[in-house]
């Protein structure tokens, strides 16, 4: 027991040290760089569309949605970097499809109309495995996966919407209580 | 006069064990590691990093997956642990396209003991006899009884949790309390028990502590062990063997020292030390000792012996029989499937158990009953699906978000570990025409699976499907194809043990036939693979060889 308590203390000391380092890193210069990057992403012409897709998919409820969690920037990065087979043109395909379905600019429609249009595409995409691997339905599945992955790996999604539990400290089989909230850690770093 | 009593090459799972056992028995030891220092706790930079603080949110740098980590990605590589795996563009090797061997490595203190999966099983007594029985490979010069007490010794020190099962095919050990089953695993185990008399699903045996040992605390159920563990709750060189060796005051560590070759005196027929390249400056030097333990990881150890060329050993040290580099093996891997498990909606768990379940081998136990030799086992784990399923199911908006607040359906994934037959033509060689960045000729690995592994894979797949049908769930994915060799990261052979110096490389105590004070104790000495994770056996072999080396030295036999 004594050894364990000692280890716990060491761990806390370690966490304290990590916290101190984080504060040090958040010096004005660091913040300026981060803000500049965020600004560049926001000026990306695709940002508004990615932002809408994110918030329609995971909207703000009693916790912030995907947009406030910074997911649009993650999705654009994932497309540009080719994460998990994503390709930049996938976003174009989804946009073309939604603009077509909207008979005009999807982004110009009301939120309700947008939600209906996206729900239509989503239903078609998941009704069966899309026949055309390069089509809008297949592209939407990939982008939606990226939105989900980005949200639950964000601080908001991981620790406000779900429970972020670095060290459970126990392994037990339980009957799931009605108010049980999933642990975000379980999916982190996994495939999507 | 030698500088040290013993030199240990490599600080991974076997090097750490050699250093501990030799220093604890009174020897002054130099442990040489080719990579940089990776300190316990302080070195685990990403242990507590949250995904949102990582550049790719924990999903990994896709460019690195295509370039510097292209091969390493076959392991459980992620953004937290990627730095522990070698840079594929720097640490080169060759493999013909027909083999496509995937060589997963970690060059730093602790080697792959930091990233390993910790599954720890004894070989069955029968596995030491398989070669002589069916005529494949070299007969093991030892039997299970020679290793039994060393398995005990290792298990008690590293801390393996498991259950007593009384199955001859999977000898029990000295276990800590098991991590047990969750509801999904228990359900599958019950179904298998009710439908089959020849097999059993049991909890995995893993080197994670369920009870503290000395300074090492108990597992906190995070299931992110490959980041490193500041609780010391899983076995690694850093958490376990290195502190023990350091505590003796007899260990000297040298980092960034790439052992190029063994120094060999043809008159006395003894190893006198090692030749090293400094990984930072490129300078060469020689370190001397009375005993050398080669623990660089199976294929690196073979490479070192092959590069130890001299007038008396033109084809490498220990290779006058032309057996060095031959009979390399790796479990055939990745045949498996995932099924949902209906009917357990209210069952949940707390904590992330860093363990799996297994179905030990059940084919060809007492008699040959299949069209392939030997057998396979299954490993796997069950969990409730997490938020990741969001990308696989229909839905957008508030309802979708609410649904992902709850755990998803239960699912279980099972895969096979198939024994690979030892074949003489599967071999390592050295390409002297191509040098790596350190100036070392490249290691060439040519390992191909044969008909036996393919037949076993088909059999295993069909059996797995039969068992999964019992669940009455949906098969979410299934794979019949064996992955390229190396994918199981259980590479073995190349310096096989044996009685006959003309047909093997080391003897029953891991001594090179051609230089008895040189002990090779990693996976290169394995004569067959069995069908289970092998590192516990490497540790037992190393501890046994170290004890023998010290006794022989004391008796003046080295
Ligand atoms: C992701 C992963 C999961 C695994 N899971 C399991 C599991 O569950 N169970 C299991 O039994 N096994 C598992 N393994 C395999 C296990 O890690 C290896 O079998 C084990 O580490 C081998 O021990 P070793 O000492 O021979 O080699 P290593 O642990 O690789 O250590 C070799 C050391 O030697 C050093 N070295 C190499 N060449 C030289 C040189 N020329 N000069 C000086 N130093 C050198 C290396 O830098 C390294 O530090 C896993 C491996 C990985 C990567
Ligand atoms: S799961 Fe256990 S052993 Fe693994 S890192 Fe966490 S505390 Fe350590």
PDB file of C-alpha atoms in Angstrom, chain B residues 128-381:
ATOM      1  CA  UNK B 128       9.561 -29.047 -27.964  1.00  0.00           C
ATOM      2  CA  UNK B 129       9.023 -32.452 -29.569  1.00  0.00           C
ATOM      3  CA  UNK B 130       7.165 -31.469 -32.723  1.00  0.00           C
ATOM      4  CA  UNK B 131      10.287 -31.042 -34.871  1.00  0.00           C
ATOM      5  CA  UNK B 132      11.700 -34.469 -34.146  1.00  0.00           C
ATOM      6  CA  UNK B 133       8.267 -36.046 -34.495  1.00  0.00           C
ATOM      7  CA  UNK B 134       7.295 -34.700 -37.889  1.00  0.00           C
ATOM      8  CA  UNK B 135      10.799 -34.122 -39.240  1.00  0.00           C
ATOM      9  CA  UNK B 136      10.595 -30.381 -39.846  1.00  0.00           C
ATOM     10  CA  UNK B 137      13.405 -28.174 -38.587  1.00  0.00           C
ATOM     11  CA  UNK B 138      16.039 -28.966 -35.997  1.00  0.00           C
ATOM     12  CA  UNK B 139      15.236 -31.013 -32.902  1.00  0.00           C
ATOM     13  CA  UNK B 140      15.182 -28.826 -29.804  1.00  0.00           C
ATOM     14  CA  UNK B 141      18.094 -29.862 -27.561  1.00  0.00           C
ATOM     15  CA  UNK B 142      15.937 -29.047 -24.546  1.00  0.00           C
ATOM     16  CA  UNK B 143      12.493 -30.121 -23.402  1.00  0.00           C
ATOM     17  CA  UNK B 144       9.785 -28.386 -21.388  1.00  0.00           C
ATOM     18  CA  UNK B 145      11.144 -29.730 -18.101  1.00  0.00           C
ATOM     19  CA  UNK B 146      14.436 -27.920 -18.739  1.00  0.00           C
ATOM     20  CA  UNK B 147      12.622 -24.600 -18.850  1.00  0.00           C
ATOM     21  CA  UNK B 148       9.791 -25.130 -16.351  1.00  0.00           C
ATOM     22  CA  UNK B 149      11.536 -23.673 -13.293  1.00  0.00           C
ATOM     23  CA  UNK B 150      12.845 -20.767 -15.397  1.00  0.00           C
ATOM     24  CA  UNK B 151       9.327 -19.973 -16.526  1.00  0.00           C
ATOM     25  CA  UNK B 152       8.395 -19.861 -12.819  1.00  0.00           C
ATOM     26  CA  UNK B 153      11.316 -17.583 -12.104  1.00  0.00           C
ATOM     27  CA  UNK B 154      10.442 -15.176 -14.905  1.00  0.00           C
ATOM     28  CA  UNK B 155       6.702 -15.099 -14.254  1.00  0.00           C
ATOM     29  CA  UNK B 156       7.169 -14.296 -10.587  1.00  0.00           C
ATOM     30  CA  UNK B 157       9.511 -11.427 -11.380  1.00  0.00           C
ATOM     31  CA  UNK B 158       7.642  -9.813 -14.278  1.00  0.00           C
ATOM     32  CA  UNK B 159       4.160 -10.451 -12.834  1.00  0.00           C
ATOM     33  CA  UNK B 160       1.820 -12.343 -15.142  1.00  0.00           C
ATOM     34  CA  UNK B 161      -1.870 -12.451 -14.370  1.00  0.00           C
ATOM     35  CA  UNK B 162      -3.823 -15.506 -15.454  1.00  0.00           C
ATOM     36  CA  UNK B 163      -6.026 -18.426 -14.515  1.00  0.00           C
ATOM     37  CA  UNK B 164      -5.130 -21.988 -13.628  1.00  0.00           C
ATOM     38  CA  UNK B 165      -6.681 -24.122 -16.368  1.00  0.00           C
ATOM     39  CA  UNK B 166      -4.989 -27.537 -16.124  1.00  0.00           C
ATOM     40  CA  UNK B 167      -4.667 -27.830 -19.900  1.00  0.00           C
ATOM     41  CA  UNK B 168      -1.628 -29.859 -21.041  1.00  0.00           C
ATOM     42  CA  UNK B 169      -1.478 -27.790 -24.226  1.00  0.00           C
ATOM     43  CA  UNK B 170      -1.071 -24.581 -22.204  1.00  0.00           C
ATOM     44  CA  UNK B 171       0.941 -25.171 -19.030  1.00  0.00           C
ATOM     45  CA  UNK B 172      -0.149 -23.072 -16.055  1.00  0.00           C
ATOM     46  CA  UNK B 173       2.318 -20.790 -14.358  1.00  0.00           C
ATOM     47  CA  UNK B 174       2.930 -18.666 -11.273  1.00  0.00           C
ATOM     48  CA  UNK B 175       0.113 -16.223 -11.759  1.00  0.00           C
ATOM     49  CA  UNK B 176      -1.148 -13.053 -10.178  1.00  0.00           C
ATOM     50  CA  UNK B 177      -4.964 -12.833  -9.938  1.00  0.00           C
ATOM     51  CA  UNK B 178      -6.477 -12.822 -13.407  1.00  0.00           C
ATOM     52  CA  UNK B 179      -8.036  -9.771 -15.038  1.00  0.00           C
ATOM     53  CA  UNK B 180     -10.902 -12.095 -15.896  1.00  0.00           C
ATOM     54  CA  UNK B 181     -13.623 -11.759 -18.499  1.00  0.00           C
ATOM     55  CA  UNK B 182     -16.037  -8.990 -19.284  1.00  0.00           C
ATOM     56  CA  UNK B 183     -19.647  -9.894 -20.066  1.00  0.00           C
ATOM     57  CA  UNK B 184     -19.075 -10.343 -23.802  1.00  0.00           C
ATOM     58  CA  UNK B 185     -16.125 -12.635 -23.273  1.00  0.00           C
ATOM     59  CA  UNK B 186     -17.912 -14.621 -20.570  1.00  0.00           C
ATOM     60  CA  UNK B 187     -20.891 -15.110 -22.862  1.00  0.00           C
ATOM     61  CA  UNK B 188     -18.717 -16.399 -25.699  1.00  0.00           C
ATOM     62  CA  UNK B 189     -16.804 -18.656 -23.290  1.00  0.00           C
ATOM     63  CA  UNK B 190     -20.091 -20.122 -22.034  1.00  0.00           C
ATOM     64  CA  UNK B 191     -21.356 -20.776 -25.552  1.00  0.00           C
ATOM     65  CA  UNK B 192     -18.118 -22.488 -26.560  1.00  0.00           C
ATOM     66  CA  UNK B 193     -18.143 -24.616 -23.431  1.00  0.00           C
ATOM     67  CA  UNK B 194     -21.715 -25.704 -24.112  1.00  0.00           C
ATOM     68  CA  UNK B 195     -21.056 -26.638 -27.748  1.00  0.00           C
ATOM     69  CA  UNK B 196     -17.522 -28.004 -27.887  1.00  0.00           C
ATOM     70  CA  UNK B 197     -15.715 -30.572 -25.782  1.00  0.00           C
ATOM     71  CA  UNK B 198     -12.303 -30.000 -27.333  1.00  0.00           C
ATOM     72  CA  UNK B 199     -11.782 -26.281 -26.694  1.00  0.00           C
ATOM     73  CA  UNK B 200     -12.097 -23.524 -24.164  1.00  0.00           C
ATOM     74  CA  UNK B 201     -12.003 -19.739 -24.222  1.00  0.00           C
ATOM     75  CA  UNK B 202      -9.942 -18.451 -21.297  1.00  0.00           C
ATOM     76  CA  UNK B 203      -8.653 -15.078 -20.076  1.00  0.00           C
ATOM     77  CA  UNK B 204      -5.348 -13.993 -21.590  1.00  0.00           C
ATOM     78  CA  UNK B 205      -2.151 -14.132 -19.552  1.00  0.00           C
ATOM     79  CA  UNK B 206      -0.557 -10.749 -19.532  1.00  0.00           C
ATOM     80  CA  UNK B 207       2.415  -9.109 -17.838  1.00  0.00           C
ATOM     81  CA  UNK B 208       0.360  -6.338 -16.219  1.00  0.00           C
ATOM     82  CA  UNK B 209       0.253  -6.255 -12.447  1.00  0.00           C
ATOM     83  CA  UNK B 210      -2.950  -6.965 -10.557  1.00  0.00           C
ATOM     84  CA  UNK B 211      -0.872  -6.886  -7.359  1.00  0.00           C
ATOM     85  CA  UNK B 212       2.086  -4.559  -6.753  1.00  0.00           C
ATOM     86  CA  UNK B 213       5.633  -5.893  -6.906  1.00  0.00           C
ATOM     87  CA  UNK B 214       8.209  -3.795  -5.071  1.00  0.00           C
ATOM     88  CA  UNK B 215       8.216  -0.285  -6.535  1.00  0.00           C
ATOM     89  CA  UNK B 216       5.848  -1.299  -9.311  1.00  0.00           C
ATOM     90  CA  UNK B 217       2.208  -0.353  -8.789  1.00  0.00           C
ATOM     91  CA  UNK B 218      -0.929  -2.154  -9.924  1.00  0.00           C
ATOM     92  CA  UNK B 219      -2.506  -1.570 -13.291  1.00  0.00           C
ATOM     93  CA  UNK B 220      -4.854   1.431 -13.555  1.00  0.00           C
ATOM     94  CA  UNK B 221      -6.791  -0.033 -16.493  1.00  0.00           C
ATOM     95  CA  UNK B 222      -5.963   2.530 -19.129  1.00  0.00           C
ATOM     96  CA  UNK B 223      -5.059   0.137 -21.939  1.00  0.00           C
ATOM     97  CA  UNK B 224      -2.498   2.506 -23.345  1.00  0.00           C
ATOM     98  CA  UNK B 225       0.558   0.596 -22.195  1.00  0.00           C
ATOM     99  CA  UNK B 226       2.566   1.170 -25.371  1.00  0.00           C
ATOM    100  CA  UNK B 227       2.987   4.826 -24.384  1.00  0.00           C
ATOM    101  CA  UNK B 228       5.048   3.687 -21.387  1.00  0.00           C
ATOM    102  CA  UNK B 229       3.683   3.369 -17.861  1.00  0.00           C
ATOM    103  CA  UNK B 230       4.763   5.605 -15.001  1.00  0.00           C
ATOM    104  CA  UNK B 231       3.138   3.182 -12.557  1.00  0.00           C
ATOM    105  CA  UNK B 232       5.550   0.516 -13.758  1.00  0.00           C
ATOM    106  CA  UNK B 233       2.490  -1.679 -13.952  1.00  0.00           C
ATOM    107  CA  UNK B 234       3.537  -3.661 -16.984  1.00  0.00           C
ATOM    108  CA  UNK B 235       6.780  -5.467 -17.588  1.00  0.00           C
ATOM    109  CA  UNK B 236       9.386  -3.578 -19.536  1.00  0.00           C
ATOM    110  CA  UNK B 237      13.131  -3.382 -19.227  1.00  0.00           C
ATOM    111  CA  UNK B 238      12.717   0.094 -17.771  1.00  0.00           C
ATOM    112  CA  UNK B 239      10.188  -0.839 -15.115  1.00  0.00           C
ATOM    113  CA  UNK B 240      11.670  -4.150 -14.065  1.00  0.00           C
ATOM    114  CA  UNK B 241      14.951  -5.693 -15.153  1.00  0.00           C
ATOM    115  CA  UNK B 242      16.959  -2.493 -15.566  1.00  0.00           C
ATOM    116  CA  UNK B 243      16.281  -1.180 -12.029  1.00  0.00           C
ATOM    117  CA  UNK B 244      17.209  -4.611 -10.677  1.00  0.00           C
ATOM    118  CA  UNK B 245      20.486  -4.637 -12.601  1.00  0.00           C
ATOM    119  CA  UNK B 246      21.293  -1.030 -11.686  1.00  0.00           C
ATOM    120  CA  UNK B 247      20.624  -1.797  -8.008  1.00  0.00           C
ATOM    121  CA  UNK B 248      23.535  -4.244  -7.966  1.00  0.00           C
ATOM    122  CA  UNK B 249      25.990  -1.418  -8.729  1.00  0.00           C
ATOM    123  CA  UNK B 250      27.605  -3.672 -11.323  1.00  0.00           C
ATOM    124  CA  UNK B 251      25.923  -2.432 -14.494  1.00  0.00           C
ATOM    125  CA  UNK B 252      27.398   0.043 -16.964  1.00  0.00           C
ATOM    126  CA  UNK B 253      25.128   1.206 -19.773  1.00  0.00           C
ATOM    127  CA  UNK B 254      26.291   2.436 -23.145  1.00  0.00           C
ATOM    128  CA  UNK B 255      23.797   4.048 -25.520  1.00  0.00           C
ATOM    129  CA  UNK B 256      24.141   4.868 -29.218  1.00  0.00           C
ATOM    130  CA  UNK B 257      26.601   1.999 -29.524  1.00  0.00           C
ATOM    131  CA  UNK B 258      25.817  -0.066 -32.624  1.00  0.00           C
ATOM    132  CA  UNK B 259      27.486  -3.439 -32.341  1.00  0.00           C
ATOM    133  CA  UNK B 260      28.874  -4.179 -35.765  1.00  0.00           C
ATOM    134  CA  UNK B 261      30.480  -7.533 -35.090  1.00  0.00           C
ATOM    135  CA  UNK B 262      31.885  -9.894 -32.502  1.00  0.00           C
ATOM    136  CA  UNK B 263      35.616  -9.855 -31.838  1.00  0.00           C
ATOM    137  CA  UNK B 264      36.807 -13.456 -32.066  1.00  0.00           C
ATOM    138  CA  UNK B 265      40.148 -15.038 -31.226  1.00  0.00           C
ATOM    139  CA  UNK B 266      40.641 -18.057 -33.536  1.00  0.00           C
ATOM    140  CA  UNK B 267      43.374 -19.516 -31.310  1.00  0.00           C
ATOM    141  CA  UNK B 268      41.351 -19.805 -28.139  1.00  0.00           C
ATOM    142  CA  UNK B 269      38.089 -19.986 -30.120  1.00  0.00           C
ATOM    143  CA  UNK B 270      36.590 -17.423 -27.798  1.00  0.00           C
ATOM    144  CA  UNK B 271      34.745 -14.143 -28.283  1.00  0.00           C
ATOM    145  CA  UNK B 272      36.874 -11.376 -26.811  1.00  0.00           C
ATOM    146  CA  UNK B 273      34.466  -8.485 -27.127  1.00  0.00           C
ATOM    147  CA  UNK B 274      32.511  -6.484 -29.663  1.00  0.00           C
ATOM    148  CA  UNK B 275      33.261  -3.902 -32.315  1.00  0.00           C
ATOM    149  CA  UNK B 276      31.036  -0.832 -32.023  1.00  0.00           C
ATOM    150  CA  UNK B 277      30.091   2.062 -34.258  1.00  0.00           C
ATOM    151  CA  UNK B 278      29.134   5.202 -32.372  1.00  0.00           C
ATOM    152  CA  UNK B 279      25.649   6.009 -33.682  1.00  0.00           C
ATOM    153  CA  UNK B 280      26.275   9.753 -33.367  1.00  0.00           C
ATOM    154  CA  UNK B 281      29.887  10.205 -34.529  1.00  0.00           C
ATOM    155  CA  UNK B 282      30.397   7.090 -36.633  1.00  0.00           C
ATOM    156  CA  UNK B 283      33.633   6.323 -34.744  1.00  0.00           C
ATOM    157  CA  UNK B 284      34.549   2.693 -34.332  1.00  0.00           C
ATOM    158  CA  UNK B 285      35.861   1.154 -31.122  1.00  0.00           C
ATOM    159  CA  UNK B 286      36.245  -2.196 -29.414  1.00  0.00           C
ATOM    160  CA  UNK B 287      34.929  -3.185 -25.964  1.00  0.00           C
ATOM    161  CA  UNK B 288      36.176  -6.342 -24.332  1.00  0.00           C
ATOM    162  CA  UNK B 289      34.708  -8.911 -21.949  1.00  0.00           C
ATOM    163  CA  UNK B 290      35.139 -12.519 -20.910  1.00  0.00           C
ATOM    164  CA  UNK B 291      31.559 -13.413 -21.863  1.00  0.00           C
ATOM    165  CA  UNK B 292      29.263 -11.944 -24.503  1.00  0.00           C
ATOM    166  CA  UNK B 293      25.457 -12.198 -24.486  1.00  0.00           C
ATOM    167  CA  UNK B 294      23.883 -11.469 -27.842  1.00  0.00           C
ATOM    168  CA  UNK B 295      20.352 -10.123 -27.236  1.00  0.00           C
ATOM    169  CA  UNK B 296      19.841  -7.694 -30.100  1.00  0.00           C
ATOM    170  CA  UNK B 297      16.515  -9.144 -31.242  1.00  0.00           C
ATOM    171  CA  UNK B 298      16.428 -12.288 -33.368  1.00  0.00           C
ATOM    172  CA  UNK B 299      17.323 -10.897 -36.784  1.00  0.00           C
ATOM    173  CA  UNK B 300      19.716  -8.223 -35.587  1.00  0.00           C
ATOM    174  CA  UNK B 301      21.622 -10.861 -33.624  1.00  0.00           C
ATOM    175  CA  UNK B 302      21.858 -13.040 -36.731  1.00  0.00           C
ATOM    176  CA  UNK B 303      23.075  -9.990 -38.682  1.00  0.00           C
ATOM    177  CA  UNK B 304      25.801  -9.308 -36.135  1.00  0.00           C
ATOM    178  CA  UNK B 305      27.028 -12.914 -36.346  1.00  0.00           C
ATOM    179  CA  UNK B 306      26.952 -12.815 -40.141  1.00  0.00           C
ATOM    180  CA  UNK B 307      28.918  -9.571 -40.165  1.00  0.00           C
ATOM    181  CA  UNK B 308      31.534 -11.099 -37.860  1.00  0.00           C
ATOM    182  CA  UNK B 309      33.620 -12.187 -40.797  1.00  0.00           C
ATOM    183  CA  UNK B 310      37.287 -13.090 -40.414  1.00  0.00           C
ATOM    184  CA  UNK B 311      39.818 -15.379 -42.016  1.00  0.00           C
ATOM    185  CA  UNK B 312      38.754 -18.218 -39.755  1.00  0.00           C
ATOM    186  CA  UNK B 313      35.035 -17.461 -40.233  1.00  0.00           C
ATOM    187  CA  UNK B 314      34.655 -16.277 -43.839  1.00  0.00           C
ATOM    188  CA  UNK B 315      30.872 -16.725 -43.791  1.00  0.00           C
ATOM    189  CA  UNK B 316      30.287 -15.257 -40.379  1.00  0.00           C
ATOM    190  CA  UNK B 317      30.826 -16.423 -36.845  1.00  0.00           C
ATOM    191  CA  UNK B 318      28.937 -19.615 -36.035  1.00  0.00           C
ATOM    192  CA  UNK B 319      28.271 -20.342 -39.696  1.00  0.00           C
ATOM    193  CA  UNK B 320      30.662 -23.121 -40.625  1.00  0.00           C
ATOM    194  CA  UNK B 321      27.614 -25.407 -40.813  1.00  0.00           C
ATOM    195  CA  UNK B 322      25.758 -22.999 -43.161  1.00  0.00           C
ATOM    196  CA  UNK B 323      22.819 -23.058 -40.733  1.00  0.00           C
ATOM    197  CA  UNK B 324      23.233 -19.489 -39.474  1.00  0.00           C
ATOM    198  CA  UNK B 325      20.391 -17.371 -40.826  1.00  0.00           C
ATOM    199  CA  UNK B 326      18.302 -20.398 -41.793  1.00  0.00           C
ATOM    200  CA  UNK B 327      14.991 -21.683 -40.407  1.00  0.00           C
ATOM    201  CA  UNK B 328      13.633 -18.209 -39.760  1.00  0.00           C
ATOM    202  CA  UNK B 329       9.967 -18.196 -38.778  1.00  0.00           C
ATOM    203  CA  UNK B 330       7.090 -15.932 -37.794  1.00  0.00           C
ATOM    204  CA  UNK B 331       3.539 -16.842 -36.842  1.00  0.00           C
ATOM    205  CA  UNK B 332       1.054 -16.570 -39.680  1.00  0.00           C
ATOM    206  CA  UNK B 333      -1.321 -13.863 -38.572  1.00  0.00           C
ATOM    207  CA  UNK B 334      -4.424 -11.774 -39.167  1.00  0.00           C
ATOM    208  CA  UNK B 335      -6.924 -14.426 -40.226  1.00  0.00           C
ATOM    209  CA  UNK B 336      -9.953 -13.523 -38.136  1.00  0.00           C
ATOM    210  CA  UNK B 337     -13.368 -11.954 -37.806  1.00  0.00           C
ATOM    211  CA  UNK B 338     -15.512  -9.583 -35.775  1.00  0.00           C
ATOM    212  CA  UNK B 339     -19.077 -10.312 -34.739  1.00  0.00           C
ATOM    213  CA  UNK B 340     -21.625  -8.419 -32.708  1.00  0.00           C
ATOM    214  CA  UNK B 341     -22.958 -10.103 -29.572  1.00  0.00           C
ATOM    215  CA  UNK B 342     -26.682  -9.573 -29.138  1.00  0.00           C
ATOM    216  CA  UNK B 343     -28.550  -9.822 -25.835  1.00  0.00           C
ATOM    217  CA  UNK B 344     -26.168  -8.077 -23.437  1.00  0.00           C
ATOM    218  CA  UNK B 345     -27.502  -4.536 -23.619  1.00  0.00           C
ATOM    219  CA  UNK B 346     -27.438  -3.887 -19.880  1.00  0.00           C
ATOM    220  CA  UNK B 347     -23.967  -5.282 -19.289  1.00  0.00           C
ATOM    221  CA  UNK B 348     -21.103  -2.828 -19.071  1.00  0.00           C
ATOM    222  CA  UNK B 349     -17.624  -2.547 -17.596  1.00  0.00           C
ATOM    223  CA  UNK B 350     -15.548   0.039 -15.861  1.00  0.00           C
ATOM    224  CA  UNK B 351     -11.926   0.438 -16.861  1.00  0.00           C
ATOM    225  CA  UNK B 352     -10.078  -0.520 -19.994  1.00  0.00           C
ATOM    226  CA  UNK B 353      -8.642  -3.972 -19.436  1.00  0.00           C
ATOM    227  CA  UNK B 354      -5.230  -4.247 -21.131  1.00  0.00           C
ATOM    228  CA  UNK B 355      -5.743  -7.909 -21.848  1.00  0.00           C
ATOM    229  CA  UNK B 356      -7.304 -10.316 -24.279  1.00  0.00           C
ATOM    230  CA  UNK B 357      -8.844 -13.760 -24.313  1.00  0.00           C
ATOM    231  CA  UNK B 358      -7.532 -16.871 -25.996  1.00  0.00           C
ATOM    232  CA  UNK B 359      -8.643 -20.260 -27.250  1.00  0.00           C
ATOM    233  CA  UNK B 360      -5.586 -22.490 -26.945  1.00  0.00           C
ATOM    234  CA  UNK B 361      -4.891 -24.986 -29.692  1.00  0.00           C
ATOM    235  CA  UNK B 362      -7.423 -27.784 -30.035  1.00  0.00           C
ATOM    236  CA  UNK B 363      -6.430 -29.444 -33.334  1.00  0.00           C
ATOM    237  CA  UNK B 364      -3.930 -32.283 -33.728  1.00  0.00           C
ATOM    238  CA  UNK B 365      -3.548 -32.682 -29.978  1.00  0.00           C
ATOM    239  CA  UNK B 366      -3.222 -36.428 -29.471  1.00  0.00           C
ATOM    240  CA  UNK B 367      -3.247 -37.508 -33.090  1.00  0.00           C
ATOM    241  CA  UNK B 368      -2.861 -36.069 -36.572  1.00  0.00           C
ATOM    242  CA  UNK B 369      -6.415 -35.256 -37.672  1.00  0.00           C
ATOM    243  CA  UNK B 370      -6.103 -32.461 -40.238  1.00  0.00           C
ATOM    244  CA  UNK B 371      -4.456 -32.088 -43.647  1.00  0.00           C
ATOM    245  CA  UNK B 372      -1.871 -29.768 -42.124  1.00  0.00           C
ATOM    246  CA  UNK B 373       0.706 -30.304 -39.400  1.00  0.00           C
ATOM    247  CA  UNK B 374       0.669 -28.739 -35.927  1.00  0.00           C
ATOM    248  CA  UNK B 375      -1.939 -26.083 -35.266  1.00  0.00           C
ATOM    249  CA  UNK B 376      -3.095 -22.642 -34.277  1.00  0.00           C
ATOM    250  CA  UNK B 377      -4.656 -20.788 -31.389  1.00  0.00           C
ATOM    251  CA  UNK B 378      -7.090 -17.888 -31.295  1.00  0.00           C
ATOM    252  CA  UNK B 379      -6.748 -14.597 -29.485  1.00  0.00           C
ATOM    253  CA  UNK B 380      -9.204 -11.755 -29.256  1.00  0.00           C
ATOM    254  CA  UNK B 381     -11.133  -9.309 -27.162  1.00  0.00           C
TER     255      UNK B 381
END
